[in-house]
Amino acid sequence: MELLHPWRLDLPPQVRDKPVLSLVLPCYNEQDVLPETTRRLVALLAALDAAGSIGPGSAIYYVDDGSLDATWRLIGEYAAVSPAVCGIKLSRNRGHQNALLCGLMTVPGDVVISLDADLQDDLDAIPRMLAEYRAGCEIVYGVRRRRDSDRFLKRVTAEAYYRLLAGMRVQVQFNHADFRLMSRRALEALRGYDETHLFLRGLVPQLGYRTAVVEFERAARFAGTSKYPLSKMLALAWQGVTSFTAYPLRLITGVGALVSLGSLLLATWALGIRLLTGQAVPGWASSVIPMYLLGGVQLLSLGVIGEYLAKVYESTKRRPRYHVESVCGSRFEREAP
């Protein structure tokens, strides 16, 4: 599904003052939190409209990522009674990043703000994001001020991961997830990136343009359970590393050099023991230690190289990242592509 409007990229000042705002929320099994989320977002749009901060046509767009519960039914019910609510249903679960990209590439609007449906992103930060947009920024990052609500292990590992990416020269905004504002200009630039393995936190900074940061306090999940268990978090973290830097491959080269140097030193030591003391067990140092050491390094290296080759293989197939099964909401009915 393509963009619903031929939105102008060169916006006059009056359009920046009252932009058409689209809120994009990926959803997966969010039936418990959806009623409260809808209530708060509809009230937010009404308040922004009354304050003259947004223009007519601003709306909420839920992207149902193949939910197995009543999420899509609820979205349809809310869309039937409120013109400010619309829904996009994917044909199957494609993952948070693909669902988010579907929303960004499909919905209309002068500005699009992406956020989670679990109400952990602070809605009070949205007016401040719009203020930065009116000041001329094309991308505004919502950044957590603190991570006090996280458990100790998650807080330490998350901050270490951001520092690791920075150390590998990957451009990411520290403590930023997917709570961000993007202008139509930035979205059209993002459309040109044909990435198979999505890591939007690293991809958006590649666009350039004028950016700003709005800090907020992340709240506890209002209802339901997290859709990002440890396994998915680790997979996303690995995606960020392998999609934006060849550092692991260069690290293998460094490890190979160190192992070669270590093997040379070990051989010198074993030879010295054999010649000077005569107490060395014949064949032990020259076979067992190098065998285990080199075997482990080789397996690790093959695994990292295989991961990069797998990404190349999957990218060459150029399969669609998602399929839209259906849509709902008055915005789609009046402005069908």
Tab-separated table of C-alpha atoms in Angstrom:
chain	number	residue	atom	x	y	z
A	1	MET	CA	0.000	0.000	0.000
A	2	GLU	CA	1.401	3.331	-1.049
A	3	LEU	CA	1.185	6.769	0.501
A	4	LEU	CA	-2.366	8.096	0.604
A	5	HIS	CA	-1.514	11.667	-0.377
A	6	PRO	CA	1.049	13.377	-2.594
A	7	TRP	CA	2.109	15.408	0.447
A	8	ARG	CA	4.354	18.331	-0.361
A	9	LEU	CA	7.892	18.124	0.899
A	10	ASP	CA	8.492	21.871	0.790
A	11	LEU	CA	6.027	22.980	3.441
A	12	PRO	CA	5.150	26.657	3.895
A	13	PRO	CA	5.409	28.127	7.434
A	14	GLN	CA	1.644	28.020	8.045
A	15	VAL	CA	1.615	24.249	7.427
A	16	ARG	CA	4.400	23.764	9.975
A	17	ASP	CA	2.343	25.759	12.467
A	18	LYS	CA	-0.695	23.469	12.091
A	19	PRO	CA	0.560	20.190	10.598
A	20	VAL	CA	-1.614	17.161	9.959
A	21	LEU	CA	-0.438	14.715	12.618
A	22	SER	CA	-0.536	10.927	12.304
A	23	LEU	CA	0.165	8.730	15.320
A	24	VAL	CA	1.431	5.253	14.368
A	25	LEU	CA	1.196	2.454	16.940
A	26	PRO	CA	2.237	-1.137	16.117
A	27	CYS	CA	0.070	-3.615	18.036
A	28	TYR	CA	0.477	-7.284	18.845
A	29	ASN	CA	-1.997	-8.838	21.291
A	30	GLU	CA	-2.793	-5.513	22.948
A	31	GLN	CA	-6.491	-6.040	23.744
A	32	ASP	CA	-5.980	-5.294	27.449
A	33	VAL	CA	-4.416	-1.871	26.962
A	34	LEU	CA	-6.117	-0.741	23.753
A	35	PRO	CA	-9.249	0.820	25.344
A	36	GLU	CA	-7.218	3.097	27.615
A	37	THR	CA	-4.702	3.889	24.876
A	38	THR	CA	-7.488	4.935	22.506
A	39	ARG	CA	-9.183	7.061	25.151
A	40	ARG	CA	-5.982	8.943	25.968
A	41	LEU	CA	-4.897	9.449	22.357
A	42	VAL	CA	-8.312	10.692	21.197
A	43	ALA	CA	-8.292	13.157	24.094
A	44	LEU	CA	-4.754	14.225	23.177
A	45	LEU	CA	-5.698	14.924	19.552
A	46	ALA	CA	-8.738	16.902	20.697
A	47	ALA	CA	-6.574	18.995	23.042
A	48	LEU	CA	-3.943	19.642	20.365
A	49	ASP	CA	-6.635	20.609	17.875
A	50	ALA	CA	-8.256	22.976	20.385
A	51	ALA	CA	-4.864	24.574	21.041
A	52	GLY	CA	-4.315	25.072	17.302
A	53	SER	CA	-1.227	22.834	17.306
A	54	ILE	CA	-2.414	20.404	14.614
A	55	GLY	CA	-4.508	20.625	11.485
A	56	PRO	CA	-7.707	18.861	10.361
A	57	GLY	CA	-7.285	15.233	9.366
A	58	SER	CA	-4.967	14.295	12.235
A	59	ALA	CA	-5.585	10.721	13.318
A	60	ILE	CA	-4.443	7.592	15.156
A	61	TYR	CA	-3.278	4.630	13.060
A	62	TYR	CA	-3.028	1.231	14.720
A	63	VAL	CA	-0.997	-1.384	12.845
A	64	ASP	CA	-2.144	-4.870	13.883
A	65	ASP	CA	0.872	-7.157	13.531
A	66	GLY	CA	-1.071	-10.427	13.191
A	67	SER	CA	-2.543	-10.373	16.706
A	68	LEU	CA	-4.097	-13.586	18.025
A	69	ASP	CA	-6.505	-11.908	20.444
A	70	ALA	CA	-9.292	-9.343	19.982
A	71	THR	CA	-6.967	-6.471	19.050
A	72	TRP	CA	-8.207	-6.084	15.463
A	73	ARG	CA	-11.858	-6.372	16.490
A	74	LEU	CA	-11.384	-3.562	19.013
A	75	ILE	CA	-9.599	-1.384	16.458
A	76	GLY	CA	-12.531	-1.861	14.078
A	77	GLU	CA	-15.035	-0.926	16.786
A	78	TYR	CA	-13.155	2.249	17.704
A	79	ALA	CA	-12.744	3.204	14.030
A	80	ALA	CA	-16.500	2.794	13.503
A	81	VAL	CA	-17.373	5.366	16.173
A	82	SER	CA	-14.434	7.783	15.974
A	83	PRO	CA	-13.144	9.400	12.768
A	84	ALA	CA	-9.824	9.910	14.536
A	85	VAL	CA	-9.086	6.154	14.710
A	86	CYS	CA	-7.914	4.024	11.779
A	87	GLY	CA	-6.479	0.541	11.518
A	88	ILE	CA	-4.098	-1.390	9.270
A	89	LYS	CA	-4.047	-5.175	9.567
A	90	LEU	CA	-1.041	-7.176	8.364
A	91	SER	CA	-1.667	-10.597	6.873
A	92	ARG	CA	0.556	-12.258	9.505
A	93	ASN	CA	2.958	-11.412	12.265
A	94	ARG	CA	6.004	-9.730	10.752
A	95	GLY	CA	7.650	-8.304	13.852
A	96	HIS	CA	7.585	-4.898	15.481
A	97	GLN	CA	10.037	-3.188	13.116
A	98	ASN	CA	8.208	-4.296	9.958
A	99	ALA	CA	4.831	-3.329	11.411
A	100	LEU	CA	6.191	0.076	12.345
A	101	LEU	CA	7.673	0.580	8.881
A	102	CYS	CA	4.326	-0.357	7.325
A	103	GLY	CA	2.641	2.406	9.284
A	104	LEU	CA	5.318	4.971	8.471
A	105	MET	CA	5.191	4.210	4.759
A	106	THR	CA	1.378	4.026	4.517
A	107	VAL	CA	-0.241	6.754	6.572
A	108	PRO	CA	-0.719	10.367	5.402
A	109	GLY	CA	0.241	13.451	7.350
A	110	ASP	CA	2.736	16.283	7.466
A	111	VAL	CA	4.336	14.701	10.538
A	112	VAL	CA	4.188	11.164	11.895
A	113	ILE	CA	4.911	10.201	15.488
A	114	SER	CA	5.545	6.542	16.254
A	115	LEU	CA	5.003	5.207	19.755
A	116	ASP	CA	4.176	2.006	21.609
A	117	ALA	CA	0.607	0.992	22.355
A	118	ASP	CA	1.380	0.065	25.970
A	119	LEU	CA	1.338	3.696	27.215
A	120	GLN	CA	4.930	3.578	28.403
A	121	ASP	CA	5.863	6.463	26.104
A	122	ASP	CA	4.932	9.785	27.696
A	123	LEU	CA	2.095	11.440	25.754
A	124	ASP	CA	2.956	14.778	27.357
A	125	ALA	CA	6.160	14.762	25.306
A	126	ILE	CA	4.204	14.951	22.017
A	127	PRO	CA	3.401	18.703	22.264
A	128	ARG	CA	7.085	19.350	22.889
A	129	MET	CA	7.975	17.256	19.830
A	130	LEU	CA	5.586	19.331	17.730
A	131	ALA	CA	7.172	22.509	19.064
A	132	GLU	CA	10.580	21.291	17.864
A	133	TYR	CA	9.045	20.496	14.470
A	134	ARG	CA	7.604	23.992	14.212
A	135	ALA	CA	11.085	25.306	15.025
A	136	GLY	CA	12.392	23.580	11.898
A	137	CYS	CA	13.430	20.078	13.000
A	138	GLU	CA	12.648	17.174	10.657
A	139	ILE	CA	13.301	14.391	13.210
A	140	VAL	CA	12.663	14.572	16.945
A	141	TYR	CA	13.825	11.715	19.197
A	142	GLY	CA	11.994	10.795	22.370
A	143	VAL	CA	14.758	9.876	24.811
A	144	ARG	CA	14.351	8.358	28.247
A	145	ARG	CA	15.658	10.658	30.958
A	146	ARG	CA	16.333	7.749	33.326
A	147	ARG	CA	15.923	3.978	33.340
A	148	ASP	CA	14.862	3.710	36.985
A	149	SER	CA	11.776	1.676	36.087
A	150	ASP	CA	13.923	-1.091	34.556
A	151	ARG	CA	15.298	-3.970	36.506
A	152	PHE	CA	18.996	-3.704	37.301
A	153	LEU	CA	20.121	-6.291	34.744
A	154	LYS	CA	18.055	-4.788	31.928
A	155	ARG	CA	19.222	-1.270	32.742
A	156	VAL	CA	22.901	-2.240	32.780
A	157	THR	CA	22.738	-4.372	29.627
A	158	ALA	CA	20.695	-1.784	27.685
A	159	GLU	CA	23.076	1.071	28.463
A	160	ALA	CA	26.075	-1.150	27.735
A	161	TYR	CA	24.543	-2.037	24.373
A	162	TYR	CA	24.124	1.602	23.346
A	163	ARG	CA	27.735	2.262	24.315
A	164	LEU	CA	28.846	-0.827	22.401
A	165	LEU	CA	27.119	0.430	19.246
A	166	ALA	CA	28.695	3.840	19.683
A	167	GLY	CA	32.087	2.182	20.117
A	168	MET	CA	31.526	0.346	16.821
A	169	ARG	CA	30.794	3.680	15.098
A	170	VAL	CA	27.079	2.926	14.707
A	171	GLN	CA	25.022	6.128	14.849
A	172	VAL	CA	22.302	5.684	17.455
A	173	GLN	CA	20.626	8.049	19.890
A	174	PHE	CA	21.427	6.942	23.437
A	175	ASN	CA	18.400	5.587	25.346
A	176	HIS	CA	16.109	6.072	22.352
A	177	ALA	CA	13.775	3.301	21.169
A	178	ASP	CA	11.066	4.019	18.561
A	179	PHE	CA	9.303	7.013	20.104
A	180	ARG	CA	10.063	9.690	17.510
A	181	LEU	CA	8.618	12.363	15.265
A	182	MET	CA	9.434	12.339	11.561
A	183	SER	CA	8.459	14.964	9.016
A	184	ARG	CA	7.167	14.087	5.567
A	185	ARG	CA	10.560	15.051	4.126
A	186	ALA	CA	12.329	12.584	6.430
A	187	LEU	CA	9.785	9.839	5.716
A	188	GLU	CA	10.228	10.179	1.970
A	189	ALA	CA	13.987	9.927	2.470
A	190	LEU	CA	13.460	6.787	4.576
A	191	ARG	CA	11.383	5.290	1.759
A	192	GLY	CA	14.530	5.105	-0.350
A	193	TYR	CA	16.220	2.665	2.060
A	194	ASP	CA	15.427	-0.842	0.870
A	195	GLU	CA	16.595	-2.658	3.995
A	196	THR	CA	15.694	-6.320	4.440
A	197	HIS	CA	16.800	-6.474	8.069
A	198	LEU	CA	15.254	-3.477	9.778
A	199	PHE	CA	16.779	-1.654	12.703
A	200	LEU	CA	15.081	1.725	12.550
A	201	ARG	CA	16.960	3.086	15.557
A	202	GLY	CA	20.115	2.912	13.486
A	203	LEU	CA	18.537	3.680	10.116
A	204	VAL	CA	16.817	6.983	10.964
A	205	PRO	CA	20.060	8.745	12.034
A	206	GLN	CA	21.454	7.924	8.570
A	207	LEU	CA	18.958	10.342	7.028
A	208	GLY	CA	20.625	13.457	8.355
A	209	TYR	CA	18.398	16.561	8.491
A	210	ARG	CA	17.979	18.779	11.505
A	211	THR	CA	17.146	16.809	14.650
A	212	ALA	CA	16.211	17.476	18.265
A	213	VAL	CA	15.848	15.467	21.465
A	214	VAL	CA	12.888	15.550	23.842
A	215	GLU	CA	13.450	13.798	27.161
A	216	PHE	CA	10.651	12.001	28.979
A	217	GLU	CA	10.011	9.655	31.885
A	218	ARG	CA	9.027	6.183	30.734
A	219	ALA	CA	6.060	4.814	32.663
A	220	ALA	CA	5.273	1.237	33.606
A	221	ARG	CA	3.170	-0.775	31.160
A	222	PHE	CA	-0.507	0.060	31.747
A	223	ALA	CA	-1.794	-3.477	31.089
A	224	GLY	CA	-0.843	-6.705	29.373
A	225	THR	CA	2.618	-8.198	29.077
A	226	SER	CA	5.752	-7.155	27.235
A	227	LYS	CA	6.034	-8.418	23.662
A	228	TYR	CA	9.818	-8.179	23.800
A	229	PRO	CA	11.172	-11.095	25.857
A	230	LEU	CA	14.906	-11.570	26.311
A	231	SER	CA	15.241	-13.639	23.128
A	232	LYS	CA	13.674	-10.899	20.946
A	233	MET	CA	15.717	-8.199	22.646
A	234	LEU	CA	18.928	-10.108	21.954
A	235	ALA	CA	17.865	-10.700	18.337
A	236	LEU	CA	17.170	-6.975	17.854
A	237	ALA	CA	20.503	-6.099	19.461
A	238	TRP	CA	22.376	-8.462	17.139
A	239	GLN	CA	20.434	-7.011	14.216
A	240	GLY	CA	21.656	-3.561	15.110
A	241	VAL	CA	25.281	-4.688	15.195
A	242	THR	CA	25.340	-6.748	12.000
A	243	SER	CA	23.196	-4.369	9.932
A	244	PHE	CA	25.281	-1.258	10.440
A	245	THR	CA	28.883	-2.224	10.989
A	246	ALA	CA	31.490	-4.728	9.801
A	247	TYR	CA	33.257	-4.394	13.139
A	248	PRO	CA	32.704	-8.074	14.133
A	249	LEU	CA	34.472	-9.164	10.940
A	250	ARG	CA	37.378	-6.876	11.696
A	251	LEU	CA	37.365	-8.199	15.250
A	252	ILE	CA	37.842	-11.714	13.862
A	253	THR	CA	40.945	-10.500	12.051
A	254	GLY	CA	42.287	-9.077	15.292
A	255	VAL	CA	41.495	-12.244	17.210
A	256	GLY	CA	43.214	-14.299	14.503
A	257	ALA	CA	46.321	-12.177	14.840
A	258	LEU	CA	46.292	-12.517	18.645
A	259	VAL	CA	45.790	-16.275	18.445
A	260	SER	CA	48.671	-16.565	15.996
A	261	LEU	CA	50.878	-14.566	18.342
A	262	GLY	CA	49.727	-16.634	21.323
A	263	SER	CA	50.420	-19.866	19.474
A	264	LEU	CA	53.936	-18.667	18.634
A	265	LEU	CA	54.586	-17.785	22.279
A	266	LEU	CA	53.164	-21.130	23.423
A	267	ALA	CA	55.376	-22.978	20.973
A	268	THR	CA	58.415	-21.037	22.208
A	269	TRP	CA	57.506	-21.878	25.828
A	270	ALA	CA	56.988	-25.563	25.064
A	271	LEU	CA	60.286	-25.720	23.192
A	272	GLY	CA	62.074	-24.020	26.074
A	273	ILE	CA	60.621	-26.486	28.606
A	274	ARG	CA	61.613	-29.384	26.430
A	275	LEU	CA	65.191	-28.234	25.807
A	276	LEU	CA	66.016	-26.715	29.209
A	277	THR	CA	64.262	-29.048	31.658
A	278	GLY	CA	63.339	-32.179	29.763
A	279	GLN	CA	60.153	-32.458	31.896
A	280	ALA	CA	57.555	-31.770	29.245
A	281	VAL	CA	55.019	-34.484	28.466
A	282	PRO	CA	55.744	-35.446	24.876
A	283	GLY	CA	53.171	-34.078	22.430
A	284	TRP	CA	50.870	-32.468	25.022
A	285	ALA	CA	51.643	-28.790	24.552
A	286	SER	CA	51.968	-29.060	20.800
A	287	SER	CA	48.602	-30.775	20.239
A	288	VAL	CA	46.023	-30.328	23.001
A	289	ILE	CA	46.260	-26.592	23.699
A	290	PRO	CA	46.353	-25.381	20.069
A	291	MET	CA	43.601	-27.827	19.120
A	292	TYR	CA	41.111	-26.476	21.653
A	293	LEU	CA	42.120	-22.870	21.204
A	294	LEU	CA	42.072	-22.790	17.429
A	295	GLY	CA	38.942	-24.959	17.244
A	296	GLY	CA	36.959	-22.514	19.369
A	297	VAL	CA	38.191	-19.462	17.469
A	298	GLN	CA	37.405	-21.068	14.112
A	299	LEU	CA	33.854	-21.994	15.118
A	300	LEU	CA	33.204	-18.503	16.442
A	301	SER	CA	34.612	-16.917	13.309
A	302	LEU	CA	32.564	-19.144	11.013
A	303	GLY	CA	29.437	-18.266	12.956
A	304	VAL	CA	29.970	-14.513	12.589
A	305	ILE	CA	30.872	-14.795	8.906
A	306	GLY	CA	27.850	-17.030	8.355
A	307	GLU	CA	25.582	-14.409	9.915
A	308	TYR	CA	26.755	-11.777	7.432
A	309	LEU	CA	26.438	-14.211	4.516
A	310	ALA	CA	22.899	-15.085	5.612
A	311	LYS	CA	21.980	-11.384	5.526
A	312	VAL	CA	23.381	-11.081	2.011
A	313	TYR	CA	21.451	-14.195	0.933
A	314	GLU	CA	18.165	-12.949	2.372
A	315	SER	CA	18.659	-9.485	0.901
A	316	THR	CA	19.145	-10.844	-2.610
A	317	LYS	CA	15.732	-12.547	-2.506
A	318	ARG	CA	14.053	-9.127	-2.056
A	319	ARG	CA	10.931	-10.563	-0.472
A	320	PRO	CA	8.229	-8.116	0.684
A	321	ARG	CA	8.591	-7.110	4.310
A	322	TYR	CA	4.829	-7.238	4.936
A	323	HIS	CA	1.426	-7.611	3.281
A	324	VAL	CA	-1.591	-5.513	4.257
A	325	GLU	CA	-4.703	-7.674	4.641
A	326	SER	CA	-7.269	-4.963	5.356
A	327	VAL	CA	-7.773	-1.429	6.629
A	328	CYS	CA	-10.508	0.351	8.537
A	329	GLY	CA	-11.384	3.932	9.407
A	330	SER	CA	-12.985	6.911	7.726
A	331	ARG	CA	-9.610	8.293	6.589
A	332	PHE	CA	-9.078	5.225	4.398
A	333	GLU	CA	-12.684	5.244	3.131
A	334	ARG	CA	-12.471	8.860	1.937
A	335	GLU	CA	-8.899	8.750	0.718
A	336	ALA	CA	-8.440	5.270	-0.700
A	337	PRO	CA	-5.197	4.827	-2.680
